[in-house]
Coordinates of C-alpha atoms in Angstrom, one line a residue:
Chain A
M20 CA -75.4 38.8 -28.0
T21 CA -72.8 40.6 -25.7
E22 CA -74.4 42.5 -22.9
L23 CA -75.1 46.0 -24.2
T24 CA -72.9 47.8 -21.7
H25 CA -69.9 45.5 -22.4
M26 CA -69.6 46.2 -26.1
T27 CA -67.0 48.2 -27.8
I28 CA -68.1 51.3 -29.7
A29 CA -67.3 49.6 -33.0
E30 CA -69.5 46.6 -32.1
A31 CA -72.3 48.8 -30.8
L32 CA -72.3 50.8 -34.1
K33 CA -72.6 47.5 -36.0
G34 CA -75.4 46.3 -33.8
L35 CA -77.3 49.6 -34.3
E36 CA -76.8 49.4 -38.0
N37 CA -78.0 45.8 -38.1
K38 CA -81.0 46.8 -36.0
D39 CA -80.1 44.3 -33.3
F40 CA -81.0 47.0 -30.8
T41 CA -81.8 50.7 -30.8
S42 CA -79.9 53.6 -29.3
V43 CA -82.7 54.0 -26.8
E44 CA -82.2 50.4 -25.6
L45 CA -78.4 50.9 -25.6
T46 CA -78.7 54.2 -23.6
Q47 CA -81.3 52.7 -21.2
A48 CA -78.9 49.9 -20.4
H49 CA -76.2 52.4 -19.5
I50 CA -78.6 54.5 -17.4
G51 CA -79.4 51.3 -15.5
A52 CA -75.7 50.6 -15.0
I53 CA -75.1 54.1 -13.7
E54 CA -77.9 53.7 -11.2
N55 CA -76.2 50.5 -9.9
T56 CA -72.8 52.1 -9.5
R57 CA -73.5 55.4 -7.8
H58 CA -71.2 54.5 -4.9
L59 CA -68.3 55.1 -7.3
N60 CA -69.3 58.8 -7.5
V61 CA -68.4 58.9 -11.2
F62 CA -70.8 61.7 -12.2
V63 CA -71.2 65.3 -10.9
T64 CA -74.4 65.6 -13.0
E65 CA -76.3 62.7 -14.6
T66 CA -78.4 63.6 -17.7
P67 CA -80.6 60.6 -18.3
E68 CA -83.5 62.6 -19.8
L69 CA -81.2 64.4 -22.3
A70 CA -79.6 61.1 -23.1
L71 CA -82.9 59.3 -23.9
K72 CA -84.0 62.3 -26.0
Q73 CA -80.7 62.3 -28.0
A74 CA -81.0 58.5 -28.4
A75 CA -84.5 58.7 -29.8
E76 CA -83.3 61.4 -32.2
S77 CA -80.4 59.1 -33.2
D78 CA -82.7 56.2 -33.9
K79 CA -84.8 58.4 -36.2
R80 CA -81.6 59.5 -38.1
R81 CA -80.5 55.9 -38.5
T82 CA -83.9 54.8 -39.8
A83 CA -83.7 57.7 -42.3
G84 CA -80.3 56.5 -43.4
D85 CA -78.6 59.6 -42.0
A86 CA -76.5 58.3 -39.2
G87 CA -73.2 60.0 -38.2
L88 CA -69.8 58.6 -37.1
L89 CA -70.9 57.9 -33.5
D90 CA -74.6 58.0 -33.9
G91 CA -76.4 56.6 -30.9
I92 CA -73.3 55.9 -28.8
P93 CA -73.7 56.8 -25.1
L94 CA -70.7 58.7 -23.7
A95 CA -69.6 60.3 -20.5
I96 CA -68.3 63.9 -20.7
K97 CA -65.7 65.3 -18.4
D98 CA -67.2 68.1 -16.4
L99 CA -64.6 70.5 -17.8
F100 CA -66.4 70.8 -21.2
C101 CA -69.0 73.5 -21.2
T102 CA -72.4 71.9 -22.1
K103 CA -75.3 74.2 -23.0
D104 CA -78.0 74.2 -20.4
V105 CA -76.2 71.5 -18.3
Q106 CA -74.3 72.4 -15.2
T107 CA -70.5 72.6 -15.7
T108 CA -68.5 72.7 -12.5
A109 CA -64.9 71.8 -13.3
G110 CA -65.1 70.0 -10.0
S111 CA -65.0 73.3 -8.1
H112 CA -67.3 74.9 -5.5
I113 CA -66.7 78.2 -7.3
L114 CA -68.5 77.0 -10.4
E115 CA -71.2 75.0 -8.6
G116 CA -74.5 75.9 -10.3
F117 CA -72.8 77.4 -13.4
V118 CA -75.0 76.5 -16.4
P119 CA -73.3 77.5 -19.7
T120 CA -75.3 79.2 -22.4
Y121 CA -73.0 77.7 -25.0
E122 CA -71.5 74.4 -26.1
S123 CA -67.8 73.6 -26.2
T124 CA -66.4 72.8 -29.7
V125 CA -65.4 69.2 -28.7
T126 CA -68.9 68.4 -27.5
T127 CA -70.5 70.2 -30.5
N128 CA -68.4 67.9 -32.7
L129 CA -69.4 64.8 -30.8
F130 CA -73.1 65.8 -31.0
R131 CA -72.8 66.6 -34.7
D132 CA -71.7 63.0 -35.1
G133 CA -74.7 61.7 -33.1
A134 CA -73.2 60.9 -29.7
V135 CA -75.4 60.6 -26.7
M136 CA -74.4 62.3 -23.4
L137 CA -75.0 60.3 -20.2
G138 CA -73.7 62.9 -17.9
K139 CA -70.8 65.1 -16.7
T140 CA -68.0 63.2 -15.0
N141 CA -66.3 64.1 -11.8
L142 CA -62.7 65.3 -11.9
D143 CA -60.0 66.8 -9.8
E144 CA -60.8 70.5 -9.1
F145 CA -59.9 72.5 -12.3
A146 CA -58.2 69.3 -13.5
M147 CA -55.4 69.8 -10.9
G148 CA -54.6 66.4 -9.5
S149 CA -53.5 62.8 -10.2
S150 CA -56.0 60.9 -8.0
N151 CA -59.4 62.6 -8.3
T152 CA -59.2 63.4 -4.6
T153 CA -59.3 67.2 -5.0
S154 CA -62.9 67.5 -6.4
F155 CA -65.4 69.5 -4.4
F156 CA -67.9 66.8 -5.2
G157 CA -66.0 64.0 -3.5
N158 CA -63.6 61.3 -4.5
V159 CA -64.2 59.0 -7.4
I160 CA -63.7 55.3 -6.6
N161 CA -61.8 53.0 -9.0
P162 CA -63.9 50.0 -9.9
W163 CA -60.7 47.9 -9.6
K164 CA -59.6 46.4 -6.2
N165 CA -56.2 45.5 -4.9
Q166 CA -56.5 41.8 -4.2
S167 CA -54.0 42.1 -1.3
N168 CA -56.1 44.8 0.3
P169 CA -59.7 44.4 -1.0
D170 CA -61.2 46.6 1.6
A171 CA -59.4 49.8 0.5
D172 CA -61.0 52.0 -2.1
L173 CA -58.5 52.9 -4.8
V174 CA -58.1 56.1 -6.8
P175 CA -59.1 56.0 -10.5
G176 CA -56.2 58.3 -11.4
G177 CA -56.7 62.0 -12.2
S178 CA -57.6 64.4 -13.2
S179 CA -60.1 62.7 -15.5
G180 CA -61.0 60.1 -12.9
G181 CA -64.7 60.0 -13.4
S182 CA -64.2 59.4 -17.1
S183 CA -61.7 56.6 -16.6
A184 CA -63.9 54.9 -13.9
A185 CA -67.0 55.2 -16.2
V186 CA -65.4 53.4 -19.1
A187 CA -63.8 50.7 -16.8
A188 CA -67.1 50.1 -14.8
R189 CA -69.0 49.6 -18.1
I190 CA -71.3 52.5 -17.5
A191 CA -70.3 54.4 -20.7
L192 CA -68.9 53.1 -24.0
G193 CA -66.4 55.9 -24.1
A194 CA -65.6 59.2 -22.4
T195 CA -63.9 62.5 -23.0
G196 CA -61.0 63.7 -21.0
T197 CA -58.4 66.5 -20.9
D198 CA -54.7 66.0 -20.5
T199 CA -52.5 68.8 -19.2
G200 CA -49.8 66.7 -17.6
G201 CA -51.1 63.2 -17.9
S202 CA -54.8 63.5 -16.9
I203 CA -56.0 61.1 -19.6
R204 CA -53.1 58.6 -19.9
Q205 CA -52.4 58.1 -16.1
P206 CA -56.1 57.4 -15.2
A207 CA -56.4 55.1 -18.3
A208 CA -53.4 53.1 -17.0
F209 CA -55.0 53.0 -13.5
T210 CA -58.3 51.6 -14.8
G211 CA -57.3 49.2 -17.6
T212 CA -58.7 51.5 -20.3
V213 CA -57.2 53.1 -23.4
G214 CA -56.5 56.8 -23.2
V215 CA -55.3 59.1 -26.0
K216 CA -54.0 62.6 -25.8
P217 CA -53.5 64.0 -29.3
T218 CA -51.0 66.6 -30.5
Y219 CA -51.5 70.0 -29.0
G220 CA -53.8 71.9 -31.4
R221 CA -55.6 68.8 -32.7
C222 CA -58.8 69.5 -30.6
S223 CA -60.2 73.0 -30.0
R224 CA -59.9 74.3 -26.5
W225 CA -62.9 76.5 -27.0
G226 CA -65.5 76.0 -24.3
T227 CA -63.2 73.8 -22.2
V228 CA -62.6 75.3 -18.7
A229 CA -59.0 76.5 -18.9
F230 CA -56.3 75.2 -16.6
A231 CA -52.9 75.7 -18.3
S232 CA -53.6 76.9 -21.9
S233 CA -50.3 76.0 -23.5
L234 CA -50.6 72.4 -22.2
D235 CA -54.3 71.6 -22.1
Q236 CA -55.5 69.2 -24.7
A237 CA -58.7 67.2 -25.0
G238 CA -58.7 63.5 -25.7
A239 CA -60.6 60.3 -25.2
F240 CA -61.1 57.1 -23.1
A241 CA -62.3 53.8 -24.5
R242 CA -62.0 50.1 -24.1
T243 CA -60.1 49.5 -27.4
V244 CA -57.6 51.4 -29.4
E245 CA -60.0 51.5 -32.3
D246 CA -62.7 53.0 -30.2
S247 CA -60.4 55.7 -28.9
A248 CA -59.5 56.5 -32.6
L249 CA -63.1 56.9 -33.5
L250 CA -63.8 59.2 -30.6
L251 CA -60.7 61.3 -31.3
Q252 CA -61.6 61.6 -35.0
S253 CA -65.0 63.1 -34.1
M254 CA -63.6 65.5 -31.4
S255 CA -60.7 66.8 -33.6
G256 CA -60.7 69.5 -36.2
H257 CA -59.9 73.2 -36.9
D258 CA -61.9 75.8 -35.0
P259 CA -61.6 79.5 -35.7
M260 CA -62.6 80.1 -32.0
D261 CA -59.3 78.8 -30.8
S262 CA -56.2 80.5 -32.2
T263 CA -54.0 77.4 -31.3
S264 CA -56.3 75.0 -33.1
A265 CA -54.6 73.5 -36.1
D266 CA -56.0 73.8 -39.6
K267 CA -55.1 70.3 -40.5
N268 CA -56.9 67.4 -42.1
V269 CA -58.3 64.9 -39.5
P270 CA -57.4 61.4 -40.7
D271 CA -59.7 58.3 -40.4
W272 CA -57.3 56.7 -37.9
A273 CA -59.5 53.7 -37.2
S274 CA -59.1 52.6 -40.8
T275 CA -55.3 52.6 -40.7
L276 CA -54.6 51.2 -37.2
Q277 CA -54.5 47.6 -38.4
G278 CA -51.5 48.3 -40.6
D279 CA -48.3 46.5 -39.8
I280 CA -45.3 48.0 -38.1
K281 CA -42.6 45.9 -39.8
G282 CA -39.4 47.9 -40.0
M283 CA -40.8 50.7 -37.8
K284 CA -38.2 52.0 -35.4
I285 CA -39.4 52.1 -31.7
G286 CA -37.3 54.2 -29.3
I287 CA -36.7 53.1 -25.7
P288 CA -35.7 56.2 -23.6
K289 CA -33.3 55.1 -20.9
E290 CA -34.2 58.0 -18.6
Y291 CA -37.7 56.5 -18.1
R292 CA -36.2 53.9 -15.8
M293 CA -37.0 55.5 -12.5
D294 CA -35.5 54.7 -9.0
G295 CA -38.0 52.8 -6.9
M296 CA -40.2 51.8 -9.9
P297 CA -41.8 48.4 -9.2
D298 CA -40.1 45.5 -10.9
E299 CA -43.4 44.5 -12.5
I300 CA -43.6 47.7 -14.4
E301 CA -40.0 47.2 -15.7
Q302 CA -40.9 43.7 -16.7
L303 CA -44.1 44.8 -18.5
W304 CA -42.0 47.3 -20.4
Q305 CA -39.6 44.5 -21.4
K306 CA -42.6 42.5 -22.5
G307 CA -43.7 45.4 -24.6
I308 CA -40.3 45.6 -26.2
E309 CA -40.5 41.9 -27.1
W310 CA -44.0 42.4 -28.5
M311 CA -42.7 45.2 -30.8
K312 CA -39.9 42.9 -32.0
D313 CA -42.3 40.1 -32.6
A314 CA -44.3 42.5 -34.8
G315 CA -41.2 43.2 -36.9
A316 CA -40.3 46.6 -35.4
E317 CA -36.7 47.5 -34.7
I318 CA -35.9 48.6 -31.1
I319 CA -33.6 51.6 -30.8
D320 CA -32.1 52.9 -27.5
V321 CA -32.5 56.6 -27.2
S322 CA -31.8 59.3 -24.7
L323 CA -34.0 62.2 -23.5
P324 CA -31.5 63.8 -21.2
H325 CA -33.7 66.5 -19.7
T326 CA -36.5 64.2 -18.7
K327 CA -35.8 64.7 -15.0
Y328 CA -36.4 68.4 -15.4
A329 CA -39.8 68.0 -17.0
L330 CA -41.8 67.9 -13.8
P331 CA -40.1 70.9 -12.1
A332 CA -40.6 72.9 -15.3
Y333 CA -44.2 71.8 -15.5
Y334 CA -44.8 72.9 -11.9
I335 CA -43.7 76.4 -12.8
I336 CA -45.4 76.7 -16.2
A337 CA -48.7 75.0 -15.3
P338 CA -49.3 77.0 -12.1
A339 CA -48.2 80.2 -13.8
E340 CA -50.8 79.8 -16.5
A341 CA -53.4 78.5 -14.0
S342 CA -53.0 81.6 -11.7
T343 CA -53.7 83.8 -14.8
N344 CA -56.6 81.7 -16.1
L345 CA -58.3 81.4 -12.7
S346 CA -58.1 85.1 -12.0
R347 CA -61.5 85.3 -13.9
Y348 CA -63.3 83.7 -10.9
D349 CA -64.1 86.9 -9.0
G350 CA -67.7 86.4 -7.8
V351 CA -69.0 88.9 -10.3
R352 CA -69.7 87.1 -13.6
Y353 CA -70.6 83.6 -12.8
G354 CA -70.5 81.0 -10.0
L355 CA -70.1 81.6 -6.3
R356 CA -70.1 85.0 -4.6
V357 CA -69.3 85.5 -1.0
E358 CA -70.3 89.1 0.0
G359 CA -67.5 91.1 1.6
E360 CA -67.1 94.5 3.2
N361 CA -66.1 96.0 -0.2
L362 CA -65.3 94.8 -3.7
R363 CA -61.8 93.6 -2.9
D364 CA -63.0 91.7 0.2
T365 CA -65.7 90.2 -2.0
Y366 CA -63.1 88.9 -4.4
E367 CA -60.9 87.6 -1.7
S368 CA -63.7 86.0 0.3
T369 CA -65.2 84.4 -2.8
R370 CA -61.9 82.9 -3.9
A371 CA -61.1 81.7 -0.3
E372 CA -64.3 79.8 0.0
G373 CA -64.7 78.8 -3.7
F374 CA -61.3 77.2 -4.3
G375 CA -59.9 74.0 -2.6
D376 CA -56.5 73.5 -1.1
E377 CA -54.7 72.2 -4.2
V378 CA -56.0 74.9 -6.4
K379 CA -55.0 77.6 -3.9
R380 CA -51.5 76.1 -3.7
R381 CA -51.1 76.1 -7.4
I382 CA -52.5 79.7 -7.8
M383 CA -50.1 80.8 -5.2
I384 CA -47.1 79.1 -6.7
G385 CA -48.1 80.6 -10.1
T386 CA -48.5 84.0 -8.6
Y387 CA -45.1 83.7 -6.9
V388 CA -43.2 82.6 -10.0
L389 CA -44.7 85.4 -12.1
S390 CA -44.2 88.1 -9.4
A391 CA -41.7 91.0 -9.9
G392 CA -38.2 89.8 -9.2
Y393 CA -38.8 86.1 -9.8
Y394 CA -40.2 86.0 -13.3
D395 CA -36.8 85.5 -15.0
A396 CA -35.5 83.1 -12.4
Y397 CA -38.5 80.8 -12.5
Y398 CA -40.9 81.4 -15.4
M399 CA -38.4 82.2 -18.2
K400 CA -36.0 79.6 -16.9
A401 CA -38.8 77.0 -17.1
Q402 CA -39.7 78.0 -20.7
K403 CA -36.0 77.6 -21.7
V404 CA -35.9 74.1 -20.1
R405 CA -39.2 73.4 -22.0
R406 CA -37.4 74.1 -25.3
L407 CA -34.6 71.7 -24.2
I408 CA -37.2 69.0 -23.5
L409 CA -38.7 69.5 -27.0
Q410 CA -35.3 69.3 -28.6
D411 CA -34.6 66.1 -26.8
F412 CA -37.7 64.6 -28.5
E413 CA -36.8 66.1 -31.9
K414 CA -33.4 64.5 -31.7
A415 CA -34.8 61.1 -30.6
Y416 CA -37.3 61.2 -33.5
E417 CA -34.4 61.6 -35.9
Q418 CA -33.6 58.0 -35.0
C419 CA -37.1 56.5 -34.4
D420 CA -40.8 56.7 -35.3
A421 CA -42.3 56.4 -31.8
L422 CA -41.3 55.9 -28.2
L423 CA -42.5 53.1 -25.9
T424 CA -42.5 53.7 -22.1
P425 CA -44.5 52.8 -19.0
T426 CA -47.5 55.2 -18.6
A427 CA -47.2 55.6 -14.8
P428 CA -44.6 54.6 -12.2
S429 CA -47.2 52.7 -10.1
A430 CA -50.5 51.0 -10.3
A431 CA -53.6 52.6 -8.7
F432 CA -53.1 53.3 -5.0
A433 CA -55.5 53.7 -2.1
I434 CA -57.5 56.9 -1.6
G435 CA -55.5 58.9 1.0
E436 CA -52.1 57.7 0.0
K437 CA -49.5 60.3 -1.2
E438 CA -51.6 63.1 0.3
D439 CA -49.0 64.1 2.9
D440 CA -46.5 65.3 0.4
Q441 CA -47.4 67.2 -2.8
I442 CA -44.2 66.1 -4.6
K443 CA -45.0 62.4 -4.1
M444 CA -48.4 63.0 -5.8
Y445 CA -46.8 65.1 -8.6
L446 CA -44.4 62.2 -9.4
N447 CA -47.3 60.2 -10.7
D448 CA -47.0 62.2 -13.9
I449 CA -43.3 61.8 -14.4
F450 CA -43.7 59.8 -17.6
T451 CA -46.6 61.7 -19.0
V452 CA -45.7 65.4 -18.4
P453 CA -42.8 65.6 -21.0
A454 CA -45.3 65.0 -23.9
N455 CA -47.4 67.9 -22.7
L456 CA -44.5 70.3 -22.5
A457 CA -43.5 69.2 -26.1
G458 CA -47.1 69.1 -27.4
L459 CA -46.7 65.5 -28.6
P460 CA -49.4 62.8 -28.9
G461 CA -49.5 60.0 -26.5
L462 CA -51.6 56.8 -26.0
S463 CA -51.9 54.6 -23.0
V464 CA -52.9 50.9 -23.6
P465 CA -53.6 48.4 -20.9
A466 CA -50.9 45.8 -21.1
G467 CA -51.2 43.5 -18.0
L468 CA -52.1 43.0 -14.4
D469 CA -49.7 43.3 -11.5
K470 CA -49.5 40.8 -8.6
D471 CA -52.3 42.5 -6.8
G472 CA -54.6 42.1 -9.8
L473 CA -54.4 45.8 -10.8
P474 CA -54.0 47.0 -14.4
L475 CA -50.8 48.5 -15.8
G476 CA -50.4 50.6 -18.9
L477 CA -47.8 51.1 -21.6
Q478 CA -47.5 54.5 -23.2
I479 CA -46.7 55.2 -26.9
L480 CA -45.5 58.7 -27.7
G481 CA -45.4 59.9 -31.3
K482 CA -44.2 62.8 -33.5
A483 CA -46.3 65.9 -33.7
W484 CA -49.4 65.3 -35.8
D485 CA -48.5 61.6 -36.2
E486 CA -51.4 60.0 -34.2
E487 CA -51.6 57.4 -37.0
T488 CA -48.4 55.8 -35.8
I489 CA -49.2 55.7 -32.1
F490 CA -52.6 54.1 -32.9
R491 CA -50.9 51.5 -35.1
V492 CA -48.3 50.7 -32.5
G493 CA -51.0 50.7 -29.8
N494 CA -53.1 48.3 -31.8
K495 CA -50.1 45.9 -31.9
I496 CA -49.6 46.2 -28.1
E497 CA -53.3 45.6 -27.6
Q498 CA -53.3 42.4 -29.7
A499 CA -50.2 41.0 -28.1
A500 CA -51.3 41.9 -24.5
N501 CA -54.8 40.5 -25.1
F502 CA -56.0 42.4 -22.0
T503 CA -59.4 41.0 -21.2
A504 CA -59.5 41.5 -17.5
I505 CA -62.5 43.4 -16.1
P506 CA -63.0 44.6 -12.5
E507 CA -64.6 42.1 -10.3
M508 CA -67.5 44.3 -9.4
V509 CA -68.4 44.4 -13.0
M510 CA -68.2 40.7 -13.4
Q511 CA -70.4 40.1 -10.3
K512 CA -73.0 42.4 -11.7
A513 CA -73.0 40.7 -15.1
A514 CA -73.3 37.3 -13.5
Chain B
M3 CA -34.9 80.6 -1.6
S4 CA -37.5 80.0 1.0
L5 CA -40.8 81.8 1.5
D6 CA -41.4 83.3 4.9
K7 CA -44.8 84.0 6.4
E8 CA -44.9 87.6 5.2
T9 CA -44.0 86.5 1.6
V10 CA -46.8 83.9 1.7
R11 CA -49.2 86.7 3.0
K12 CA -48.1 88.9 0.1
V13 CA -48.6 86.2 -2.5
A14 CA -52.1 85.3 -1.2
S15 CA -53.0 89.0 -1.4
L16 CA -51.7 89.3 -4.9
A17 CA -53.7 86.2 -5.8
H18 CA -56.8 87.7 -4.1
I19 CA -57.3 84.8 -1.7
K20 CA -58.2 85.7 1.9
M21 CA -56.1 83.7 4.4
T22 CA -56.1 83.5 8.1
D23 CA -52.8 83.3 10.1
E24 CA -53.4 79.6 10.6
E25 CA -53.8 79.1 6.9
L26 CA -50.6 81.0 6.1
D27 CA -48.8 78.7 8.6
K28 CA -50.3 75.6 6.8
Y29 CA -49.6 76.7 3.2
G30 CA -46.1 78.1 3.9
P31 CA -44.2 74.8 4.4
Q32 CA -46.2 73.2 1.5
L33 CA -45.2 76.0 -0.9
N34 CA -41.6 75.8 0.3
N35 CA -41.6 72.1 -0.5
I36 CA -42.8 72.8 -4.0
V37 CA -40.4 75.8 -4.5
G38 CA -37.5 73.5 -3.3
F39 CA -38.5 71.0 -6.0
I40 CA -38.8 73.5 -8.9
E41 CA -35.4 75.0 -8.0
Q42 CA -33.7 71.9 -9.4
L43 CA -33.9 73.8 -12.7
S44 CA -31.0 76.0 -11.7
E45 CA -28.7 73.0 -12.4
V46 CA -29.7 73.2 -16.1
D47 CA -27.5 75.2 -18.5
T48 CA -29.9 77.3 -20.5
D49 CA -27.4 79.9 -21.8
N50 CA -28.4 80.8 -25.4
V51 CA -31.6 78.8 -25.2
E52 CA -34.7 80.6 -26.5
P53 CA -37.8 80.3 -24.3
L54 CA -40.6 78.1 -25.6
P55 CA -44.0 79.6 -24.8
S56 CA -46.1 77.2 -26.9
P57 CA -45.2 73.7 -27.9
V58 CA -46.5 73.6 -31.5
D59 CA -45.6 76.0 -34.2
I60 CA -49.1 77.0 -35.5
P61 CA -49.1 80.3 -37.4
L62 CA -51.7 82.6 -36.0
K63 CA -54.4 83.3 -38.5
L64 CA -55.7 86.8 -39.3
R65 CA -59.3 87.5 -40.1
K66 CA -61.2 90.6 -41.1
D67 CA -61.5 93.1 -38.2
E68 CA -65.3 93.0 -37.9
V69 CA -67.8 92.1 -35.2
T70 CA -68.7 88.4 -35.5
D71 CA -70.4 87.7 -32.2
G72 CA -72.5 89.4 -29.5
G73 CA -75.9 90.9 -29.1
Y74 CA -77.2 88.6 -26.4
P75 CA -76.7 90.3 -23.0
E76 CA -79.2 88.0 -21.3
D77 CA -76.9 85.0 -22.1
V78 CA -73.8 86.8 -20.9
L79 CA -75.5 87.7 -17.6
A80 CA -77.4 84.4 -17.2
N81 CA -74.9 83.1 -14.6
A82 CA -74.2 86.4 -12.8
P83 CA -74.7 86.2 -9.0
E84 CA -76.3 89.6 -9.2
A85 CA -77.4 91.5 -12.3
L86 CA -79.5 94.6 -13.0
E87 CA -80.8 95.5 -16.5
S88 CA -77.8 94.9 -18.7
F89 CA -75.2 95.1 -16.0
Y90 CA -73.3 93.1 -13.4
V91 CA -73.8 94.4 -9.9
V92 CA -70.8 94.7 -7.6
P93 CA -70.4 96.2 -4.1
K94 CA -70.2 100.0 -4.0
V95 CA -66.7 101.1 -5.0
I96 CA -67.1 104.9 -4.8
E97 CA -67.9 106.7 -1.5

């Protein structure tokens, strides 16, 4: 039997159903693995007691023949989802000690289907970052090592860095994430895991700490495309508590992803060839194109002419929405309070101490672009460019069914790199941000290792509400790539 | 367009974040770097383009105008740094 922590979710569900092991045993194995990997700093809050209680309840349900879609599966939950009676920090000092009295819709859905929560994963503060180096609770360390520089600790990507590291390190079978500009897909690429961001509106945002509301969307990490589809199916669905949640049927994606892609048209956007991108990423992209052809798909060259303006538009829209959303942290209703000389001084001192550097920068950029005299020049301009970016995709999708691109312009880098210049860090998300601006679904699939032994991902972008196609294309990439590498630290532990 | 120190001070004040002179000097160049980057958008011709505030066209639903939630002040106040009876407590604002 495969080691319990190395199974896929689909395999674990089969094992539970066949009574090869119980959810308590499966959960206990993961709790043990978590205890052995604390140096990665994956969790802000571990919840082993809750997990074992949920696992025992799951075992009872299964015995009674009443098991749900994910019954008994231990998951890691990004610490941006409010969880009732469990601290929820958003990676920020300002929310340290905040214990929600309610449950987010996404976690409610997962628990409805029987999922077990191992803990709340570390993340960039308020999900603002691409390297998980802005968390108040410290950096997350990627379980992968660069073979040319094995002493350096690498970033797990961000902002969902704890979730991506958890799945890669085999300490959770799957994890939730959120993706505002690439915060699921980029960390998935950096850790050799599968990451899916659905169409905006597929998952309810209710109870998820808000960063940029018109861009934020929940999604999932797993070790196979099938597992990511199972998780997303559970998380999705209409919710009257979120007015942007779509009242649409949630398909059983896992049952259709094996379908063939013969005759499908896959678009290759020429603007995703970036100056300075490593040759290996270009070569992997070419390999992906060959895999698509081998599976019977037709390759179409397409153009998304406004791609280069996606990041600058994003760095107006996201900070603008963030500055508005984060105005609620005032030291009065929840979280940190730093007493000042008067009410205003209390607000200002609380926010000065409670927010980290990157969050302050983004709040200030957002405040600036929304301030009198600049609103039209920056914010309205960015919203117009956003429409042009959406129209680029709409035109491309007249010619093709999905797009294939690299997920990120580099492999995982060392902690501390790219910290001297914000723009360098922001460029991590150059291939992922356009889908957020246009609200489109995206999937990152591990497709190979670079010369330093680090994973690289390919991204599949789909039409709005057509997750079915990206899962199906992703499944073909997965089969062709046959990515079986696991981090050395995990292999050593298993041996 | 470049932000001078006084503009950064004003923005920090609008954002309700207390900043020392040294911090204003630190954030100023960083913010200018970002503003320089986002100003690339001025190259794009957006005449006759409608702004796009939300990416997906989901019609907003209407429901009956009635109270559907509430009645648990202790939950609402559970995380307050300071609360008294059914109220948040803030520093005195009236002399």
